[in-house]
Coordinates of C-alpha atoms and ligand atoms in Angstrom, one line a residue:
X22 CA 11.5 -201.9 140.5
X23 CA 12.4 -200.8 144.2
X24 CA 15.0 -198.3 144.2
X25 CA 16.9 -199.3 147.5
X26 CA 20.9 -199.1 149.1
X27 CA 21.6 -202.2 147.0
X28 CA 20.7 -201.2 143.7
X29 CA 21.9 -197.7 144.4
X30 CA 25.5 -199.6 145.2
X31 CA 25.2 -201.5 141.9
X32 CA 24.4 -198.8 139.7
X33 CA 27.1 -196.8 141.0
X34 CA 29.7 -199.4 140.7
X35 CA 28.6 -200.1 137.2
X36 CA 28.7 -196.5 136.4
X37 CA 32.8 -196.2 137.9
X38 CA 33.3 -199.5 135.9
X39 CA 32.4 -197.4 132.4
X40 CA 34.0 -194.4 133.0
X41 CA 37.4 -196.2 134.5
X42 CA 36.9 -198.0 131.0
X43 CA 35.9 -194.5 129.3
X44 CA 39.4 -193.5 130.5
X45 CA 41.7 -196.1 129.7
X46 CA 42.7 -197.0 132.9
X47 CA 44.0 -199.9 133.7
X48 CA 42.7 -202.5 136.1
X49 CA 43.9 -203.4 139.7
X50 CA 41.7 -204.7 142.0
X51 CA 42.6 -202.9 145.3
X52 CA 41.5 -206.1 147.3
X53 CA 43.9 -208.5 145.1
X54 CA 46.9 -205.8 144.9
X55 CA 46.2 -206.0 149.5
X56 CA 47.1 -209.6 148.8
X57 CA 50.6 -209.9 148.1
X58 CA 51.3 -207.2 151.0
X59 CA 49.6 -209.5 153.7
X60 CA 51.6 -211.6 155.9
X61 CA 51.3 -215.4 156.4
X62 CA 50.7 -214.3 159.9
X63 CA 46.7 -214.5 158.8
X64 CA 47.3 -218.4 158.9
X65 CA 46.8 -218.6 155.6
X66 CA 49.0 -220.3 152.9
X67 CA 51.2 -217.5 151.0
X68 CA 50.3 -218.9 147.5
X69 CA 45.9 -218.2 147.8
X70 CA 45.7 -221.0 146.1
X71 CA 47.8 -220.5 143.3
X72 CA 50.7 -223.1 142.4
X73 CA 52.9 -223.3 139.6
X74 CA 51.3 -226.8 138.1
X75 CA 49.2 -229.5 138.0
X76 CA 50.4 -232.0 140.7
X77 CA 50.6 -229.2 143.7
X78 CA 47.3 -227.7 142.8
X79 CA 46.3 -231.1 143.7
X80 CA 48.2 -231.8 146.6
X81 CA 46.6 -228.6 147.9
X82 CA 43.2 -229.4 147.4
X83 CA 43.7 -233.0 148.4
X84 CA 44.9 -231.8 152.0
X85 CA 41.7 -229.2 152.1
X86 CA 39.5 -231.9 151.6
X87 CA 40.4 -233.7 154.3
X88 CA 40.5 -230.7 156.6
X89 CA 36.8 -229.5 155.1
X90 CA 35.5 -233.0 155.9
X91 CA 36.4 -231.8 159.5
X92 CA 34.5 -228.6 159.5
X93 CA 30.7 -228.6 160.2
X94 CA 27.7 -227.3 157.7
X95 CA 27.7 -224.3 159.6
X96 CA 31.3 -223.3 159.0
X97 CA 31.1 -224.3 155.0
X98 CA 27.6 -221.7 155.1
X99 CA 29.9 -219.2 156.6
X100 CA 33.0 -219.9 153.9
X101 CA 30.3 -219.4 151.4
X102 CA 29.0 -216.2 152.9
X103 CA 32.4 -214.8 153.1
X104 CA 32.9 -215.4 149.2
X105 CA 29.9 -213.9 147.7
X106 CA 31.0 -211.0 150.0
X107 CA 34.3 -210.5 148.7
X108 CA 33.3 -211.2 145.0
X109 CA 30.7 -208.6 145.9
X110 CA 32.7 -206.3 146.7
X111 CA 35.0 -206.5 143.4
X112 CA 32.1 -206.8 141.2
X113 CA 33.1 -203.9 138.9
X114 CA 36.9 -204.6 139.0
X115 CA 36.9 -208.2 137.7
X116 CA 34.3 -207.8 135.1
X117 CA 36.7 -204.5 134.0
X118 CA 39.5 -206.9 134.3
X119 CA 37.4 -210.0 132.2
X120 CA 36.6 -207.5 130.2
X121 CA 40.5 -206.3 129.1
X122 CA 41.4 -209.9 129.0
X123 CA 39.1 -211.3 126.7
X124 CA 37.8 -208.7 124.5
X125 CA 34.8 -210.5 124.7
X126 CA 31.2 -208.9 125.8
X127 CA 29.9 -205.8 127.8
X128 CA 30.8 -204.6 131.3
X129 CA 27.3 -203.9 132.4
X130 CA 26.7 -207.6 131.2
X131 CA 28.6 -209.1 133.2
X132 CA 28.5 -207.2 136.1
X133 CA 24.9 -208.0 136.6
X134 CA 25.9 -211.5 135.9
X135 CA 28.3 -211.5 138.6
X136 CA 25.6 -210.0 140.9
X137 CA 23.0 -212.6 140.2
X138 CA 25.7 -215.3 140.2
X139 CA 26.5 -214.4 143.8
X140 CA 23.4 -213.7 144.7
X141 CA 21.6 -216.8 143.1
X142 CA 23.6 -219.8 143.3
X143 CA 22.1 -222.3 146.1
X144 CA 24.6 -222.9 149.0
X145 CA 24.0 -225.4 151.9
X146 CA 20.8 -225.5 152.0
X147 CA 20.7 -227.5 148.8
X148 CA 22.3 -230.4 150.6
X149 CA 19.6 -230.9 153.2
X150 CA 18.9 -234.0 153.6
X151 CA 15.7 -236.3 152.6
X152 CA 13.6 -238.3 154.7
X153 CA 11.2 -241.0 154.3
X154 CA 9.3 -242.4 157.7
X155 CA 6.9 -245.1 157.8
X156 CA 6.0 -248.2 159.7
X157 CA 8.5 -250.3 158.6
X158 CA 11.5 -247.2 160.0
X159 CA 13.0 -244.1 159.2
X160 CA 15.4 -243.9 155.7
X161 CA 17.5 -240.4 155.5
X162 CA 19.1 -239.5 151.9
X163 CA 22.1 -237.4 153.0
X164 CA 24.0 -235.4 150.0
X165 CA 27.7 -236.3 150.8
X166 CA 31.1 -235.4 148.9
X167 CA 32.0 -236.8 146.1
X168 CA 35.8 -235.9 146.5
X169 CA 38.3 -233.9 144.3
X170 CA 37.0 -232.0 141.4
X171 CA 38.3 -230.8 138.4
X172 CA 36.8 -227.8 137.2
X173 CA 37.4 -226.7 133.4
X174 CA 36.2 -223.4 133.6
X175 CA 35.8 -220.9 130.3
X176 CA 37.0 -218.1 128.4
X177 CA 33.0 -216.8 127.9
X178 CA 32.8 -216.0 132.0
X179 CA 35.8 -217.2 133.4
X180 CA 35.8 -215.2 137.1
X181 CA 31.4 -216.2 137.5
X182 CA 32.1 -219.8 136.6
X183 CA 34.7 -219.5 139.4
X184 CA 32.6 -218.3 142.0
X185 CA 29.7 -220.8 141.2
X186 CA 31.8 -223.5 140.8
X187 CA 33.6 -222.4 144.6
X188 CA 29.8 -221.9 146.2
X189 CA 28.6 -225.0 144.8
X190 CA 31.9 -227.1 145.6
X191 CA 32.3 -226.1 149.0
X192 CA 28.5 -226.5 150.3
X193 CA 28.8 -229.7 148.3
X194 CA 32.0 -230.5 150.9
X195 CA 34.1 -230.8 148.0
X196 CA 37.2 -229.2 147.1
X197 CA 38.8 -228.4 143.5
X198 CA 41.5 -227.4 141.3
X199 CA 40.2 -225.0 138.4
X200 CA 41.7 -224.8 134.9
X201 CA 41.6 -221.6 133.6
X202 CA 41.1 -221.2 129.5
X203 CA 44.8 -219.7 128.2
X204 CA 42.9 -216.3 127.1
X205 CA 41.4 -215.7 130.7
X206 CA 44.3 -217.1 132.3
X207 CA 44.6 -213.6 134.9
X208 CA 41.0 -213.4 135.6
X209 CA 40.6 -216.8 136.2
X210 CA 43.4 -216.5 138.7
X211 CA 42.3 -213.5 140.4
X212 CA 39.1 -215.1 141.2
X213 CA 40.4 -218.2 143.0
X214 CA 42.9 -215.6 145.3
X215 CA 39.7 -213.5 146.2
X216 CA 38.2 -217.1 147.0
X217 CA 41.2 -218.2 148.9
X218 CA 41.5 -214.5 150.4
X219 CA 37.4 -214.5 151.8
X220 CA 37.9 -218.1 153.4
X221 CA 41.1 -217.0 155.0
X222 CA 39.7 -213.8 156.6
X223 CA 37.2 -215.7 158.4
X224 CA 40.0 -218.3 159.1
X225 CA 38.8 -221.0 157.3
X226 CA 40.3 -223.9 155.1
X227 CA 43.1 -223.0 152.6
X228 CA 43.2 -224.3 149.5
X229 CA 39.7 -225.5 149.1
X230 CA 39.8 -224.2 145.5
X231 CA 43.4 -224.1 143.8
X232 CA 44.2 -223.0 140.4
X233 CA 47.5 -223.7 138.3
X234 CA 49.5 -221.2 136.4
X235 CA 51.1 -223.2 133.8
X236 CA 47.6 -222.9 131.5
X237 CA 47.4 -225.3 128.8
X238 CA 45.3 -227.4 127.2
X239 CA 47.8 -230.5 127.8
X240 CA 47.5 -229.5 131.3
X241 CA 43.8 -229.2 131.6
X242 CA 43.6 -232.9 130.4
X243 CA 46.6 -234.1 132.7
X244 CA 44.4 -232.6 135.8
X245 CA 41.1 -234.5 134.2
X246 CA 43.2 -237.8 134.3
X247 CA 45.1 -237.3 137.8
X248 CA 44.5 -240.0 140.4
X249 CA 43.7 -237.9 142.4
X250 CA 40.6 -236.2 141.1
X251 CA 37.3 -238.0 141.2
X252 CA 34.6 -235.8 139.1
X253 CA 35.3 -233.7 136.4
X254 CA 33.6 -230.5 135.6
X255 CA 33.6 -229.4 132.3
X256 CA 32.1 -225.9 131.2
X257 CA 32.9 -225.2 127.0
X258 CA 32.9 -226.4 123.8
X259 CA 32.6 -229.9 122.7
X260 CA 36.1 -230.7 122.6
X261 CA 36.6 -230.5 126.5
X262 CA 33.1 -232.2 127.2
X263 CA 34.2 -235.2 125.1
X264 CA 37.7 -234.9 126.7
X265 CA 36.0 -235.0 130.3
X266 CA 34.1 -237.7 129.7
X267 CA 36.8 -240.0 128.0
X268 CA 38.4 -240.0 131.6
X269 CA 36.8 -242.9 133.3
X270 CA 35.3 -241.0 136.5
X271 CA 32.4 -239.1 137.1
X272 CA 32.2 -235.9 134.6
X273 CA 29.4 -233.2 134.2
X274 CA 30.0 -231.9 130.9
X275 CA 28.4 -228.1 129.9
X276 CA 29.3 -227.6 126.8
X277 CA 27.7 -225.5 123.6
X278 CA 24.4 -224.5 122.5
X279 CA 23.0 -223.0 118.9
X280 CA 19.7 -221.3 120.7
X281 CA 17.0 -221.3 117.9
X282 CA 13.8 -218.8 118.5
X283 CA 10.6 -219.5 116.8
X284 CA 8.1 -216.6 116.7
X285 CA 4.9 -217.6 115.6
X286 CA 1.5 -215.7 114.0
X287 CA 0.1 -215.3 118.0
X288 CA 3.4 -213.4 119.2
X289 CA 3.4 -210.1 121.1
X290 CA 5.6 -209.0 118.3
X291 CA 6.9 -206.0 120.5
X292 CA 7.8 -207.7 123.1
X293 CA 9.2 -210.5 121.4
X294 CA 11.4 -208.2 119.4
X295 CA 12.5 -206.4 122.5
X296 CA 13.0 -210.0 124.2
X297 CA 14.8 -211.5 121.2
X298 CA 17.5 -208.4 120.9
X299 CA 18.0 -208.6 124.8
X300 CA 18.5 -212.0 124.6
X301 CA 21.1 -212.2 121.7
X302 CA 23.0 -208.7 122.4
X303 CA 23.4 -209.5 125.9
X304 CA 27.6 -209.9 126.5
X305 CA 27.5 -209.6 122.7
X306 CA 26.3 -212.8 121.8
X307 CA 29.0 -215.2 123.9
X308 CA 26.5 -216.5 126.5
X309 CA 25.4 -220.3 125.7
X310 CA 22.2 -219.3 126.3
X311 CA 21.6 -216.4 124.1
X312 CA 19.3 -216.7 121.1
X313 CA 21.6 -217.2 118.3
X314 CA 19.0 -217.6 115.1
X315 CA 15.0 -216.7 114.6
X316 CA 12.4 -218.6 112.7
X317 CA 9.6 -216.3 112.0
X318 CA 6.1 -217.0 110.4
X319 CA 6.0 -215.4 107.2
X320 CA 2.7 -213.4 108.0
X321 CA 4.5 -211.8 111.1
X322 CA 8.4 -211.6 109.3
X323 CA 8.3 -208.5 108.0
X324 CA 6.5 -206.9 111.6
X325 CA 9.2 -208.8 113.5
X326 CA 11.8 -206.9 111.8
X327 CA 10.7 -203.7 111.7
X328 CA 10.1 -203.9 115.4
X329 CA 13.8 -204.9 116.1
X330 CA 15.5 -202.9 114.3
X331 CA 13.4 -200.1 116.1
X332 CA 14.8 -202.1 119.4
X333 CA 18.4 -201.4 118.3
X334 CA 19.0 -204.4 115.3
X335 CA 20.6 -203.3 112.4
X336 CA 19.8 -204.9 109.3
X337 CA 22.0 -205.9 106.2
X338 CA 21.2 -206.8 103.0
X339 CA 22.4 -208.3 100.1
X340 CA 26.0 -207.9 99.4
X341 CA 26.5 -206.9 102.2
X342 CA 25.3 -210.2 104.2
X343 CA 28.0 -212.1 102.0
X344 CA 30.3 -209.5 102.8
X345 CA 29.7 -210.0 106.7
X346 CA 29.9 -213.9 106.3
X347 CA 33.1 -213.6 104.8
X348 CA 34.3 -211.3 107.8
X349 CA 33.0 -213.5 110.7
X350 CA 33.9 -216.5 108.8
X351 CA 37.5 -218.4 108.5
X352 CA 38.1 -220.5 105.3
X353 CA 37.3 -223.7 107.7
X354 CA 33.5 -222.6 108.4
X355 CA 34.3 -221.7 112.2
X356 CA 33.1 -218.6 113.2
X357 CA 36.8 -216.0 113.4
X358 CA 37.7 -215.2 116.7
X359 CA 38.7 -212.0 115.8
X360 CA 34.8 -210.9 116.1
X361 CA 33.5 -213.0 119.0
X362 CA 31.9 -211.1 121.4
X363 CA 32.6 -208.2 120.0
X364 CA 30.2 -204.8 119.7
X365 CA 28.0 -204.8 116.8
X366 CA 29.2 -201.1 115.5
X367 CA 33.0 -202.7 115.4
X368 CA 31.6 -205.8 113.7
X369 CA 29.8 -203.4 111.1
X370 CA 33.2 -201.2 110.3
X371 CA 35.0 -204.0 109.3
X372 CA 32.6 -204.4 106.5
X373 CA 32.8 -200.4 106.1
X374 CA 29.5 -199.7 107.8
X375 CA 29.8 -196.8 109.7
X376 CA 27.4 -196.2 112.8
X377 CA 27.7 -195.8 116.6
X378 CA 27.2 -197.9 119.8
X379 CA 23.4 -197.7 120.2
X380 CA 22.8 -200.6 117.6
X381 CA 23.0 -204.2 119.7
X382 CA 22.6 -206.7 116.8
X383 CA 23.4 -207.2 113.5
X384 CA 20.3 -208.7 111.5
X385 CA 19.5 -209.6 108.1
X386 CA 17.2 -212.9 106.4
X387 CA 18.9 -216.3 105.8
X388 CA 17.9 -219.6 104.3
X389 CA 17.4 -222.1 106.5
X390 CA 21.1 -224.2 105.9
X391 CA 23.0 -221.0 106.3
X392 CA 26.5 -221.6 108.0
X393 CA 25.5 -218.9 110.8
X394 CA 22.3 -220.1 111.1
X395 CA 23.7 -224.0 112.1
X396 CA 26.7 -223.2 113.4
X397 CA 27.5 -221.3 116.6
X398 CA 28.7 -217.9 116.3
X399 CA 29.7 -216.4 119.8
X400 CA 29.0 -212.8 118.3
X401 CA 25.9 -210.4 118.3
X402 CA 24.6 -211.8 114.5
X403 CA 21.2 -212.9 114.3
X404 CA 20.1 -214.2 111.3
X405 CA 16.6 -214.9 110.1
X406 CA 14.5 -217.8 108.7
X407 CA 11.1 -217.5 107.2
X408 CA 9.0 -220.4 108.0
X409 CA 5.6 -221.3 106.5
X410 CA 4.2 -223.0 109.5
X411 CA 4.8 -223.8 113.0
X412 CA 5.3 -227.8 112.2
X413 CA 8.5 -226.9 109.5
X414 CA 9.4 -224.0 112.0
X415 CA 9.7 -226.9 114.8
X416 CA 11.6 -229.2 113.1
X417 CA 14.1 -226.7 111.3
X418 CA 14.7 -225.5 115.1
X419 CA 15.5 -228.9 116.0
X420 CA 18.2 -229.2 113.2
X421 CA 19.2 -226.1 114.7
X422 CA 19.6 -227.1 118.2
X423 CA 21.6 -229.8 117.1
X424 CA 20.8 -232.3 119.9
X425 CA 23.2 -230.2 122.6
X426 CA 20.5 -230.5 124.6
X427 CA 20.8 -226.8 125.7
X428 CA 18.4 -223.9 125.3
X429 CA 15.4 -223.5 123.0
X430 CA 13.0 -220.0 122.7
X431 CA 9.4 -219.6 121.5
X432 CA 7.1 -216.6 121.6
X433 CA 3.5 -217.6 121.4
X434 CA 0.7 -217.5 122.9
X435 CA -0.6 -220.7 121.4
X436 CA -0.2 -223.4 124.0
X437 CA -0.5 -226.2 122.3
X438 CA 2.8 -224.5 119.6
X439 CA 4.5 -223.9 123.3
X440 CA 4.0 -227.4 124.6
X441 CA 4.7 -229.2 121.4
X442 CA 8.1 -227.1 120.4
X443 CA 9.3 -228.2 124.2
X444 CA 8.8 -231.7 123.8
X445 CA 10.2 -231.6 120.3
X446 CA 13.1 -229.6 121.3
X447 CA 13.5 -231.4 124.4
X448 CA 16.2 -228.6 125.9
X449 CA 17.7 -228.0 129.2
X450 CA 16.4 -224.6 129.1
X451 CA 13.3 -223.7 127.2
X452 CA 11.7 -220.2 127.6
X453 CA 8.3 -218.8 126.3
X454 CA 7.5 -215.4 125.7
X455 CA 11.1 -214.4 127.3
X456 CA 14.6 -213.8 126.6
X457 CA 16.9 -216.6 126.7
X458 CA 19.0 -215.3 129.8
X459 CA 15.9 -215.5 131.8
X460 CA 15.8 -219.8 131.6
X461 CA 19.0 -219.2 133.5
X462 CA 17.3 -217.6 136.1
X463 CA 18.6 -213.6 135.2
X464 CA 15.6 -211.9 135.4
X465 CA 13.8 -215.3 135.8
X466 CA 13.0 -217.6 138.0
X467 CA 14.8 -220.3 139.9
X468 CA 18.6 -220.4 141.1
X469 CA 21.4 -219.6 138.0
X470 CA 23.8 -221.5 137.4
X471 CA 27.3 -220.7 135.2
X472 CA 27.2 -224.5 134.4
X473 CA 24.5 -226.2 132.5
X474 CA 25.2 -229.4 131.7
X475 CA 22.8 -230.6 129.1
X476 CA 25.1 -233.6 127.5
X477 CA 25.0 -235.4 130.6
X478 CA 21.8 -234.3 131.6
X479 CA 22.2 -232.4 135.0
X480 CA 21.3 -229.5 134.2
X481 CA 21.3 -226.3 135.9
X482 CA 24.1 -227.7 138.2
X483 CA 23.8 -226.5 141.9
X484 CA 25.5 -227.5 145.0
X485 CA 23.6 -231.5 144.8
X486 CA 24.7 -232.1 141.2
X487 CA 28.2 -232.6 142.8
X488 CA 27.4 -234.9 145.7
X489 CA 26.2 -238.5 146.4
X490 CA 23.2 -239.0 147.5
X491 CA 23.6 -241.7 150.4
X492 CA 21.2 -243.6 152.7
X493 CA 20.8 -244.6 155.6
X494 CA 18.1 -246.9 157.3
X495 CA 16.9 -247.5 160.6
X496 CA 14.8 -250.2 160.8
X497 CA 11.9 -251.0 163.5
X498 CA 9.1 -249.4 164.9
X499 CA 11.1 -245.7 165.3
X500 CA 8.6 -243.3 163.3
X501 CA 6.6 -241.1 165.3
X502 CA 3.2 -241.6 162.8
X503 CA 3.4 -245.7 163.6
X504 CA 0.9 -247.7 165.8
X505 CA 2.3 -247.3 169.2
Ligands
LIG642 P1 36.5 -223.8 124.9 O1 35.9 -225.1 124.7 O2 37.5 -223.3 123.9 O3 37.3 -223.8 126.3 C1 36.7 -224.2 127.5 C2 37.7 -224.7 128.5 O4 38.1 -226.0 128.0 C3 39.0 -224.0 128.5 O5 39.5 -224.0 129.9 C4 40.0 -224.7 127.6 O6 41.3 -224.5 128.0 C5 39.5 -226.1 127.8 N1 39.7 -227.0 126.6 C6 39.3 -226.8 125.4 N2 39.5 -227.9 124.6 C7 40.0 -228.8 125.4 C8 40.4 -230.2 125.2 N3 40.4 -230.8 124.0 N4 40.9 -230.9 126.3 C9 40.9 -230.3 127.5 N5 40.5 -229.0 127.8 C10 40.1 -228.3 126.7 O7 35.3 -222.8 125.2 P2 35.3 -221.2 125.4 O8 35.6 -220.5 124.1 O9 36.2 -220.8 126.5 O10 33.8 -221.0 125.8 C11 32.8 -220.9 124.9 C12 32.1 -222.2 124.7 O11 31.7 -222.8 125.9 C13 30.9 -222.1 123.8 O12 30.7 -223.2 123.0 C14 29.8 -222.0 124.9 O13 28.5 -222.3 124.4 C15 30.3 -222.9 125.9 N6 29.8 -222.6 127.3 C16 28.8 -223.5 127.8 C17 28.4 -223.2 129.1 C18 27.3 -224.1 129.7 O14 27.0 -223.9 130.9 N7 26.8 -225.1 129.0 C19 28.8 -222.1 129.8 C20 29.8 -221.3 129.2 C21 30.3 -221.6 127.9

C-alpha cells in the first residue's frame, strides 16, 4: 500500500474518531453546528433543505429541478465535486454521529465506507452520451432526467446512502426528497444540510436534495405516492421495496440479501477464512452484502474452522448455540433488534460469555434449515453447514439466497465449481476467492454503489440507472466514414 497525505489524513481522522468515542464525547459536527450561524446572505435558502413535511420537501425539489435543468454539465460536475469535499471533510464526525444513533456497526467501518462512497461513485461522466454513425446518419443516445425522485434511504448506512444517492441524482439532472429511517432520523438529516451546505458555497441550486422531518413510515409512502414524484428509490427490507413498487411509477427497489459462502475441497483455506471473517464482521454484520452463512466441504470443515477462529471467530457449542438463538431471536423468528449490528463480545455476555473486543464473529455448526442460517440476521453470527459435495452445497446456497437476487460467495479454485455456482446463483454480486464487500467495489474493483438493486434488476445503481436514455437521429449522408 502507498503511504501518502491522503491515507495519512484518513488514518488520522479515524484514529480522533476512536478516541472522541474512547471518551464519551458527544458529537457535533463543527461544519453543521457553522450552519445555523450563517446568514441567508450566502443566497441560500435558510432551511438546507430541510422542511417540516412531505408536501414542501417536494415543492422544494420541484422548483430545483427546474432550475438544475438550467445549469450546464459542467456546473452539476462542480456541485458534485463540492459534495464529496464537504462529506470528506466530516468523514469521522458523521460516521461517530451514525454510529451514536443507530448502535449499529464499527466506526472504522464506516468511515472507510464513506471514503470509498465519495471517492467511488460515478458522477457525470456516466451520463456521456452514445453514438452510432453509419451510412444511413448519425443516432446519439443522450442519458436525460427522469424527474423527481423519491429516495427511501436506510437505517444500515443512512448518511453514505445520502451522499450516493445526491452524486448520482444530481449528475443524473435529477433532484430528490430523501426519507430518512425513524432510527437514523439526525444522521440522515445532517447529511442532506452538508449536501445543501457544499452546493450553496459554490452558489449552486438549493434544494436539489430535500429531506423531511416528520419521519414516519406513513410518510415515507405518502412521498412514494405524491404526484409529484416520478421514480422511486427504495434501499431496505422487503416491505419498502414491495411498497415502492405498488406505486405505479418507475421504482428501483434494493432491498435484502441472506449472502451464502460455499468453500469447497480446492480453497486457500487461509485466505478464505481471513476473507470470510472480513466479510461478515465488517460493520458487525449489517451490510447486505456481508456473508451471512458458510457451506463448507466436509474434508475441509474442520481446517476452515480452526483457521477462523485463529482469524478472530469465536466458536460456540452446544448449549450454548441454543442459548444464543434464543438471545438473537424474538418469539416470531425475526432476528431481535436489540443485537443487530452489535460487537460480537457484547453479543457473547448476554449469553454469559465473557471475552474482549478482539473476537469479530461468533461461529458455531448448524444444519442446513436452521432459522439463522435462512433468515437474515443483521448481526456478526455466522453459522456453518457441512456439505458433502459441491452439487448439494450449490443448491442449499440457492435456498439460502432466497431468490433476492443479491450477493453470492465461493472460494475455489475449481472453475468449472466458480462458473456453475454463478449461474445457479444467478446474484447481483457474486465474488470468488474474496470477501463479500469487495463485489461492491471496497477493496474491489468497479465503482460502489450504497444501492443495489437486485429485485428490479439494476444493479449496482450509478448516475445512468436514474435517467432515460433518449435518441436522437439525423438522417442523410452526415457521417464522416460514408462514401463522399
Ligand atoms: P427497513 O426496511 O426497516 O427500512 C428501510 C427504509 O424503508 C426506512 O427509511 C424505513 O422507514 C422505510 N420503510 C420500511 N418499511 C416501509 C414500508 N412498508 N413502507 C414505506 N417505507 C418503509 O431497513 P433497515 O433496517 O433500515 O435496513 C436494513 C435492510 O436493508 C436489510 O434488509 C438490508 O439487507 C437492506 N439493505 C439493502 C441495501 C441494498 O443496496 N440492496 C442497502 C442497505 C440495506
Amino acid at each position: 500500500m502507498e503511504v501518502n497525505e491522503k491515507l495519512i489524513q484518513e488514518v488520522t481522522a479515524a484514529v480522533v474518531a476512536i478516541m472522541a468515542i474512547q471518551n464519551g464525547s458527544k458529537t457535533i459536527c463543527p461544519d453543521i453546528a457553522a450552519i445555523s450561524a450563517m446568514s441567508s446572505s450566502s443566497g441560500c435558502s435558510n432551511s438546507y433543505g430541510v422542511f417540516k413535511d412531505v408536501d414542501s420537501a417536494v415543492e422544494a425539489a420541484n422548483s430545483a429541478y427546474h432550475q438544475l435543468a438550467m445549469c450546464s454539465l459542467e456546473r452539476r460536475g462542480e456541485m458534485i465535486e463540492a459534495i464529496r469535499n464537504k462529506f470528506h471533510a466530516n468523514v469521522s464526525c458523521l460516521a461517530k454521529m451514525e454510529l451514536e444513533e443507530t448502535g449499529f456497526g464499527r466506526l472504522e467501518h464506516k468511515m472507510k465506507k464513506f471514503y470509498v462512497t465519495l471517492e467511488k461513485t460515478p458522477g457525470i461522466e456516466d451520463v456521456m452520451p452514445q453514438v452510432f454513425s453509419g451510412d444511413q446518419g448519425l443516432s446519439i443516445v443522450e442519458y436525460r432526467s427522469f424527474g423527481i425522485a423519491a429516495c427511501i434511504t436506510p437505517s444500515t448506512a443512512p448518511a453514505a446512502t445520502v451522499a450516493h444517492n445526491a452524486i448520482c441524482m444530481i449528475a443524473a439532472g435529477n433532484t430528490a426528497v430523501i426519507s430518512p429511517h425513524p432510527g437514523a432520523k439526525n444522521t440522515t438529516i445532517k447529511a442532506v444540510q452538508l449536501v445543501n451546505e457544499a452546493i450553496c458555497e459554490i452558489g449552486g441550486v438549493p434544494n436539489i436534495i430535500t429531506v423531511f422531518e416528520d419521519t414516519t413510515i406513513e410518510n415515507a409512502q405518502r412521498l412514494m405516492n405524491h404526484p409529484k414524484i416520478n421514480m422511486n428509490v427504495a434501499t431496505g427490507g422487503p416491505a419498502v421495496v414491495k411498497a415502492a413498487l405498488s406505486c405505479g411509477k418507475k421504482a428501483i427497489g434494493a432491498g435484502a440479501g441472506n449472502p451464502p459462502c460455499l468453500v469447497d475441497e480446492t480453497a486457500d483455506i487461509i485466505k478464505a477464512a481471513q476473507d470470510i471473517i472480513n466479510g461478515n464482521s465488517n460493520e458487525n454484520g449489517i451490510n447486505c452484502v456481508g456473508e451471512k452463512s458458510v457451506l463448507a466441504m466436509e474434508s475441509i470443515a474442520d481446517a476452515l474452522i480452526q483457521e477462523m477462529c485463529k482469524k478472530g471467530a469465536y466458536l460456540i457449542k452446544g448449549s450454548q448455540i441454543d442459548d444464543l438463538v434464543k438471545v438473537i431471536t424474538l418469539p416470531n423468528g425475526k432476528p431481535n433488534v436489540k443485537y443487530v449490528g452489535k460487537n460480537a463480545n457484547i453479543i457473547l455476555k448476554a449469553i454469559g460469555i465473557n471475552v474482549d473486543d478482539s473476537y469479530r464473529s461468533i461461529i458455531f455448526e448448524a444444519p442446513a434449515d436452521h432459522p439463522v442460517v435462512m433468515e437474515e440476521f443483521l448481526m456478526p453470527v455466522l453459522p456453518i453447514v457441512r456439505i458433502k459435495d459441491f452439487d448439494s452445497g450449490a443448491n442449499l446456497a440457492m435456498k439460502i439466497e432466497g431468490g433476492r437476487r443479491h450477493t453470492a460467495v465461493i472460494h475455489s479454485k475449481n472453475i468449472d465449481h466458480m462458473t456453475r455456482y454463478a449461474k445457479m446463483l444467478s446474484t447481483t454480486i457474486l465474488v470468488k476467492n474474496g470477501s463479500s464487500y469487495n463485489g461492491a467495489g471496497i477493496d474491489g474493483e468497479g465503482h460502489t454503489t450504497m444501492t443495489i438493486a437486485g429485485p428490479t434488476g439494476d444493479g449496482l445503481t450509478t448516475p445512468r440507472t436514474f435517467t432515460r436514455p433518449m435518441r436522437c437521429a439525423l438522417i442523410g449522408n452526415v457521417g464522416l466514414r460514408s462514401a463522399l
